[in-house]
CSV table of C-alpha atoms and ligand atoms in Angstrom, one decimal:
chain,number,residue,atom,x,y,z
A,204,MET,CA,-13.9,-79.4,12.4
A,205,ASP,CA,-17.3,-80.5,11.2
A,206,ASP,CA,-19.1,-83.6,12.3
A,207,SER,CA,-19.8,-85.3,9.0
A,208,GLY,CA,-18.8,-88.9,9.5
A,209,SER,CA,-17.7,-89.9,12.9
A,210,LYS,CA,-14.5,-88.1,14.1
A,211,SER,CA,-12.7,-91.4,15.0
A,212,ARG,CA,-13.6,-93.0,11.7
A,213,ARG,CA,-12.3,-90.0,9.8
A,214,ALA,CA,-9.1,-89.8,12.0
A,215,LEU,CA,-8.1,-93.3,11.0
A,216,SER,CA,-9.3,-93.2,7.4
A,217,PHE,CA,-6.1,-92.2,5.8
A,218,GLY,CA,-4.3,-95.6,5.8
A,219,ALA,CA,-6.7,-97.0,3.2
A,220,ARG,CA,-5.0,-94.7,0.7
A,221,ALA,CA,-1.5,-94.4,2.2
A,222,ALA,CA,0.5,-94.5,-1.1
A,223,GLN,CA,-1.9,-92.0,-2.7
A,224,TYR,CA,-1.6,-89.8,0.3
A,225,ALA,CA,2.2,-89.8,0.2
A,226,GLU,CA,2.1,-89.0,-3.5
A,227,HIS,CA,-0.5,-86.3,-3.6
A,228,ARG,CA,-0.7,-84.4,-0.3
A,229,PRO,CA,1.2,-81.1,-0.1
A,230,ASP,CA,4.4,-80.6,1.9
A,231,TYR,CA,4.9,-77.6,4.4
A,232,PRO,CA,6.7,-74.3,3.9
A,233,VAL,CA,10.1,-74.5,5.5
A,234,GLU,CA,9.5,-71.0,6.9
A,235,ALA,CA,6.6,-72.3,8.9
A,236,VAL,CA,8.8,-75.2,10.3
A,237,ARG,CA,11.6,-72.8,11.2
A,238,TRP,CA,9.1,-70.5,12.9
A,239,ALA,CA,7.8,-73.4,14.9
A,240,LEU,CA,11.3,-74.4,16.0
A,241,GLU,CA,12.5,-70.9,16.6
A,242,PRO,CA,12.2,-71.0,20.5
A,243,VAL,CA,14.5,-74.0,20.8
A,244,ARG,CA,16.8,-73.3,17.8
A,245,ASP,CA,19.8,-72.4,19.9
A,246,ARG,CA,19.7,-75.6,22.0
A,247,GLU,CA,22.4,-78.2,21.5
A,248,GLN,CA,21.2,-81.3,19.4
A,249,VAL,CA,17.6,-80.3,19.0
A,250,ARG,CA,15.4,-83.4,19.1
A,251,VAL,CA,12.0,-83.1,17.4
A,252,LEU,CA,9.0,-85.4,17.5
A,253,ASP,CA,6.8,-85.5,14.4
A,254,LEU,CA,3.5,-86.6,16.0
A,255,ALA,CA,0.9,-88.2,13.7
A,256,ALA,CA,3.6,-88.3,11.1
A,257,GLY,CA,1.5,-90.1,8.5
A,258,THR,CA,3.5,-90.9,5.4
A,259,GLY,CA,6.1,-88.2,6.3
A,260,ARG,CA,5.0,-85.0,4.5
A,261,LEU,CA,6.1,-82.9,7.4
A,262,THR,CA,8.9,-85.2,8.4
A,263,GLN,CA,10.6,-84.6,5.1
A,264,VAL,CA,10.8,-80.9,5.7
A,265,LEU,CA,12.1,-81.4,9.2
A,266,LEU,CA,14.8,-83.7,7.9
A,267,GLU,CA,16.3,-80.8,6.0
A,268,GLU,CA,16.8,-78.9,9.2
A,269,PRO,CA,19.7,-79.4,11.7
A,270,VAL,CA,17.6,-81.4,14.1
A,271,ALA,CA,17.2,-85.1,15.0
A,272,VAL,CA,13.7,-86.4,14.1
A,273,ILE,CA,11.6,-89.1,15.6
A,274,ALA,CA,8.2,-90.0,14.1
A,275,VAL,CA,5.1,-91.4,15.9
A,276,GLU,CA,2.1,-92.6,13.9
A,277,PRO,CA,-0.7,-95.0,14.9
A,278,ASP,CA,-1.7,-96.3,11.5
A,279,ASP,CA,0.4,-99.2,10.2
A,280,ALA,CA,-0.2,-98.5,6.5
A,281,MET,CA,0.8,-94.8,6.9
A,282,ARG,CA,3.9,-95.7,9.0
A,283,THR,CA,4.9,-98.4,6.4
A,284,GLU,CA,4.6,-95.9,3.6
A,285,LEU,CA,6.7,-93.4,5.7
A,286,LEU,CA,9.4,-96.0,6.3
A,287,ASN,CA,9.5,-96.9,2.6
A,288,ARG,CA,10.1,-93.3,1.7
A,289,LEU,CA,12.4,-92.3,4.6
A,290,SER,CA,14.3,-95.5,5.5
A,291,GLY,CA,16.4,-95.3,8.6
A,292,LEU,CA,14.0,-93.0,10.4
A,293,ALA,CA,13.0,-93.8,13.9
A,294,ALA,CA,9.2,-94.3,13.4
A,295,LEU,CA,7.2,-95.7,16.3
A,296,LYS,CA,3.7,-96.9,16.6
A,297,GLY,CA,1.8,-94.7,19.0
A,298,THR,CA,-0.9,-92.1,19.5
A,299,ALA,CA,-0.9,-88.5,20.8
A,300,GLU,CA,-2.7,-89.8,23.8
A,301,ASP,CA,-0.1,-92.5,24.5
A,302,ILE,CA,3.3,-91.5,23.2
A,303,PRO,CA,5.9,-94.3,23.3
A,304,LEU,CA,8.7,-92.1,24.6
A,305,PRO,CA,10.3,-91.4,28.0
A,306,ASP,CA,9.7,-88.2,30.0
A,307,GLU,CA,11.4,-85.0,28.8
A,308,ARG,CA,12.8,-86.7,25.6
A,309,VAL,CA,12.3,-84.0,23.0
A,310,ASP,CA,12.8,-80.2,22.5
A,311,ALA,CA,9.8,-79.9,20.2
A,312,VAL,CA,6.7,-81.7,19.1
A,313,LEU,CA,5.3,-80.8,15.7
A,314,VAL,CA,1.9,-81.9,14.4
A,315,GLY,CA,1.0,-81.6,10.8
A,316,GLN,CA,-2.7,-81.6,9.8
A,317,ALA,CA,-3.6,-83.8,12.8
A,318,PHE,CA,-4.0,-81.9,16.1
A,319,HIS,CA,-7.8,-81.7,15.4
A,320,TRP,CA,-8.0,-85.6,15.5
A,321,PHE,CA,-6.5,-85.7,19.0
A,322,ASP,CA,-8.3,-85.8,22.3
A,323,PRO,CA,-6.8,-82.6,23.7
A,324,GLU,CA,-7.5,-83.4,27.3
A,325,LEU,CA,-5.3,-86.5,27.1
A,326,ALA,CA,-2.9,-85.4,24.4
A,327,LEU,CA,-1.8,-82.1,25.9
A,328,PRO,CA,-0.6,-83.6,29.2
A,329,GLU,CA,1.0,-86.5,27.2
A,330,ILE,CA,2.8,-84.1,24.9
A,331,ALA,CA,4.0,-82.0,27.9
A,332,ARG,CA,5.3,-85.2,29.5
A,333,VAL,CA,7.7,-86.0,26.6
A,334,LEU,CA,8.8,-82.3,26.2
A,335,LYS,CA,11.8,-80.9,28.0
A,336,PRO,CA,11.1,-77.7,30.0
A,337,GLY,CA,10.6,-74.8,27.7
A,338,GLY,CA,10.1,-77.1,24.7
A,339,VAL,CA,7.7,-76.2,21.9
A,340,LEU,CA,4.4,-77.7,20.8
A,341,ALA,CA,3.5,-76.5,17.3
A,342,ALA,CA,0.6,-77.5,15.2
A,343,LEU,CA,0.4,-76.8,11.4
A,344,TRP,CA,-2.4,-77.0,8.9
A,345,ASN,CA,-2.4,-76.5,5.2
A,346,HIS,CA,-5.6,-75.0,3.9
A,347,ASP,CA,-6.8,-74.5,0.4
A,348,ASP,CA,-7.0,-70.7,0.1
A,349,ASP,CA,-10.8,-70.3,-0.5
A,350,ARG,CA,-10.5,-66.5,-0.6
A,351,VAL,CA,-9.6,-67.3,-4.3
A,352,PRO,CA,-12.9,-67.7,-6.2
A,353,TRP,CA,-12.1,-70.9,-8.1
A,354,VAL,CA,-10.8,-72.5,-4.9
A,355,ALA,CA,-14.1,-71.6,-3.1
A,356,GLY,CA,-16.0,-73.1,-6.0
A,357,LEU,CA,-14.0,-76.4,-5.6
A,358,ALA,CA,-14.8,-76.4,-1.8
A,359,ASP,CA,-18.5,-76.2,-2.6
A,360,ILE,CA,-18.1,-79.5,-4.4
A,361,THR,CA,-15.8,-81.4,-2.0
A,362,GLY,CA,-17.7,-80.4,1.1
A,363,THR,CA,-14.3,-79.9,2.9
A,364,GLY,CA,-14.6,-79.9,6.7
A,365,VAL,CA,-13.2,-76.5,7.5
A,366,ARG,CA,-12.6,-73.6,5.1
A,367,TYR,CA,-9.8,-71.2,5.7
A,368,SER,CA,-12.1,-68.3,5.3
A,369,GLU,CA,-14.4,-69.6,8.0
A,370,ARG,CA,-11.8,-70.8,10.5
A,371,LYS,CA,-11.8,-68.7,13.7
A,372,HIS,CA,-8.1,-68.5,14.2
A,373,ASP,CA,-8.3,-68.2,17.9
A,374,ARG,CA,-6.5,-70.2,20.5
A,375,ALA,CA,-9.4,-72.4,21.3
A,376,ASP,CA,-9.8,-73.3,17.7
A,377,LEU,CA,-6.1,-74.1,17.2
A,378,LEU,CA,-4.4,-75.2,20.4
A,379,PRO,CA,-6.8,-75.2,23.4
A,380,GLU,CA,-5.8,-73.6,26.7
A,381,ASN,CA,-3.9,-75.8,29.1
A,382,ASP,CA,-2.1,-75.0,32.4
A,383,LEU,CA,1.0,-76.9,31.2
A,384,PHE,CA,1.7,-74.6,28.3
A,385,THR,CA,2.3,-70.9,27.9
A,386,ALA,CA,3.2,-68.3,25.3
A,387,PHE,CA,0.6,-69.0,22.6
A,388,SER,CA,1.4,-67.5,19.2
A,389,GLN,CA,0.3,-68.1,15.7
A,390,ARG,CA,1.2,-67.1,12.1
A,391,THR,CA,0.2,-67.9,8.6
A,392,PHE,CA,2.4,-68.6,5.6
A,393,ASP,CA,1.6,-68.6,2.0
A,394,HIS,CA,2.2,-71.9,0.2
A,395,VAL,CA,1.4,-73.5,-3.1
A,396,HIS,CA,0.9,-77.1,-4.4
A,397,ARG,CA,1.7,-77.6,-8.1
A,398,ARG,CA,-1.2,-79.7,-9.5
A,399,THR,CA,-3.1,-80.7,-12.6
A,400,ALA,CA,-6.8,-81.4,-12.9
A,401,ALA,CA,-5.9,-85.1,-12.5
A,402,THR,CA,-3.5,-84.9,-9.6
A,403,LEU,CA,-5.7,-82.4,-7.7
A,404,THR,CA,-8.5,-84.9,-8.0
A,405,GLU,CA,-6.1,-87.5,-6.5
A,406,THR,CA,-5.3,-85.1,-3.6
A,407,ILE,CA,-9.0,-84.6,-2.9
A,408,ALA,CA,-9.5,-88.4,-2.9
A,409,THR,CA,-7.1,-88.5,0.2
A,410,HIS,CA,-9.2,-86.1,2.3
A,411,SER,CA,-10.9,-87.8,5.2
A,412,VAL,CA,-14.3,-86.3,4.1
A,413,THR,CA,-13.9,-88.1,0.8
A,414,LEU,CA,-12.4,-91.3,2.3
A,415,VAL,CA,-15.4,-92.0,4.5
A,416,LYS,CA,-18.0,-91.7,1.8
A,417,ASP,CA,-19.3,-95.0,0.3
A,418,GLU,CA,-17.8,-96.0,-3.0
A,419,GLN,CA,-20.6,-94.6,-5.2
A,420,GLU,CA,-20.8,-91.3,-3.4
A,421,ARG,CA,-17.0,-90.9,-3.5
A,422,ALA,CA,-16.9,-91.6,-7.3
A,423,GLU,CA,-19.6,-89.1,-7.8
A,424,THR,CA,-17.9,-86.4,-5.9
A,425,LEU,CA,-14.6,-87.0,-7.6
A,426,GLY,CA,-16.3,-87.0,-10.9
A,427,ARG,CA,-17.8,-83.6,-10.2
A,428,VAL,CA,-14.4,-82.3,-9.0
A,429,ARG,CA,-12.7,-83.5,-12.2
A,430,ALA,CA,-15.4,-81.9,-14.4
A,431,TYR,CA,-15.1,-78.6,-12.5
A,432,LEU,CA,-11.4,-78.6,-12.8
A,433,ASP,CA,-11.5,-79.5,-16.6
A,434,SER,CA,-13.9,-76.6,-17.2
A,435,THR,CA,-12.5,-73.9,-15.0
A,436,PRO,CA,-10.1,-71.5,-16.9
A,437,GLU,CA,-7.5,-71.4,-14.0
A,438,THR,CA,-7.2,-75.2,-13.9
A,439,ALA,CA,-8.1,-76.6,-17.3
A,440,GLY,CA,-4.9,-75.9,-19.2
A,441,GLY,CA,-2.3,-78.3,-17.6
A,442,GLU,CA,-0.2,-77.5,-14.6
A,443,PHE,CA,-1.3,-74.8,-12.1
A,444,GLU,CA,-0.6,-73.7,-8.6
A,445,LEU,CA,-3.3,-74.5,-6.0
A,446,PRO,CA,-2.9,-71.6,-3.5
A,447,LEU,CA,-2.5,-72.7,0.1
A,448,VAL,CA,-2.3,-71.0,3.5
A,449,THR,CA,-0.4,-72.8,6.2
A,450,ILE,CA,-1.6,-71.8,9.7
A,451,ALA,CA,1.0,-72.5,12.4
A,452,ALA,CA,0.3,-72.2,16.1
A,453,ARG,CA,2.8,-72.8,18.9
A,454,VAL,CA,3.0,-72.9,22.7
A,455,ARG,CA,5.8,-73.7,25.1
A,456,LYS,CA,5.9,-76.1,28.0
A,457,LEU,CA,6.2,-74.2,31.2
B,174,SAM,C1,-4.1,-85.8,7.7
B,174,SAM,S1,-3.0,-87.0,8.3
B,174,SAM,C2,-1.5,-86.0,8.5
B,174,SAM,C3,-0.2,-86.8,8.4
B,174,SAM,C4,1.0,-85.9,8.3
B,174,SAM,N1,1.3,-85.3,9.6
B,174,SAM,C5,1.0,-84.9,7.2
B,174,SAM,O1,1.2,-83.7,7.5
B,174,SAM,O2,0.8,-85.3,6.1
B,174,SAM,C6,-3.5,-87.3,10.0
B,174,SAM,C7,-2.7,-88.4,10.6
B,174,SAM,O3,-3.1,-88.4,12.0
B,174,SAM,C8,-3.0,-89.8,12.5
B,174,SAM,N2,-3.8,-89.8,13.7
B,174,SAM,C9,-5.2,-89.8,13.8
B,174,SAM,N3,-5.5,-89.9,15.1
B,174,SAM,C10,-4.3,-89.8,15.9
B,174,SAM,C11,-4.0,-89.8,17.2
B,174,SAM,N4,-5.0,-89.8,18.2
B,174,SAM,N5,-2.7,-89.7,17.6
B,174,SAM,C12,-1.8,-89.7,16.7
B,174,SAM,N6,-2.0,-89.7,15.4
B,174,SAM,C13,-3.3,-89.8,14.9
B,174,SAM,C14,-3.6,-90.5,11.3
B,174,SAM,O4,-3.3,-91.9,11.3
B,174,SAM,C15,-2.9,-89.8,10.1
B,174,SAM,O5,-1.7,-90.4,9.7
């Protein structure tokens, strides 16, 4: 992750646009979620914690699976949006460094687009505490696929923090080493987000790198994004598919 804007400011920037976030961020491929849960799939009554659940983009995919879901999210605006959309869900206020659950409560902890915001030295032992033995920690990230030329052109304008093509894809970059966890593995999954020039501009407005800009700079960036999408053949003519790659990494509690 790059250092533009302070990390903690960016980590908690999303609540300012919670409704827009819920409306315009992509979901996750069900195959990635099933792969993440595969090591605990045969357990009785699998319980999953969606940590840093935001407005519930990953939670919604989890709720389609035969598992019980608990959400934890620190930002009140994001959690309120999640509860408006998924009423009846257990959604608790808390952070990865201080999870409001008892020891050995869940079979899996899934983290969508958020592990990079955690303090891993505190979060990994805390996640291990709430996991049952052999339980899974899996982190997922949706990346715009900037191996596609028009997507790379867009990334030049948005100044996105980490490009898929530049990500190192090693353990240290995804889920850092920790004595409490073993069996690291990772996979990528192709995914798409159906967008128009207008709705992709809205999506980009919910990226932390955009959210922490001052108002004028943000408007300028989004104006350039919209002009680019309106003048690029692949995106100018109505609905199109933004190509995404979902990176999933998982480890198991010893
Ligand atoms: C990019 S959003 C991802 C939300 C959701 N998981 C998704 O996939 O759409 C990042 C989320 O991480 C939350 N967050 C930031 N720092 C956190 C921390 N230390 N512990 C738990 N959640 C955190 C933010 O409030 C925000 O909702």
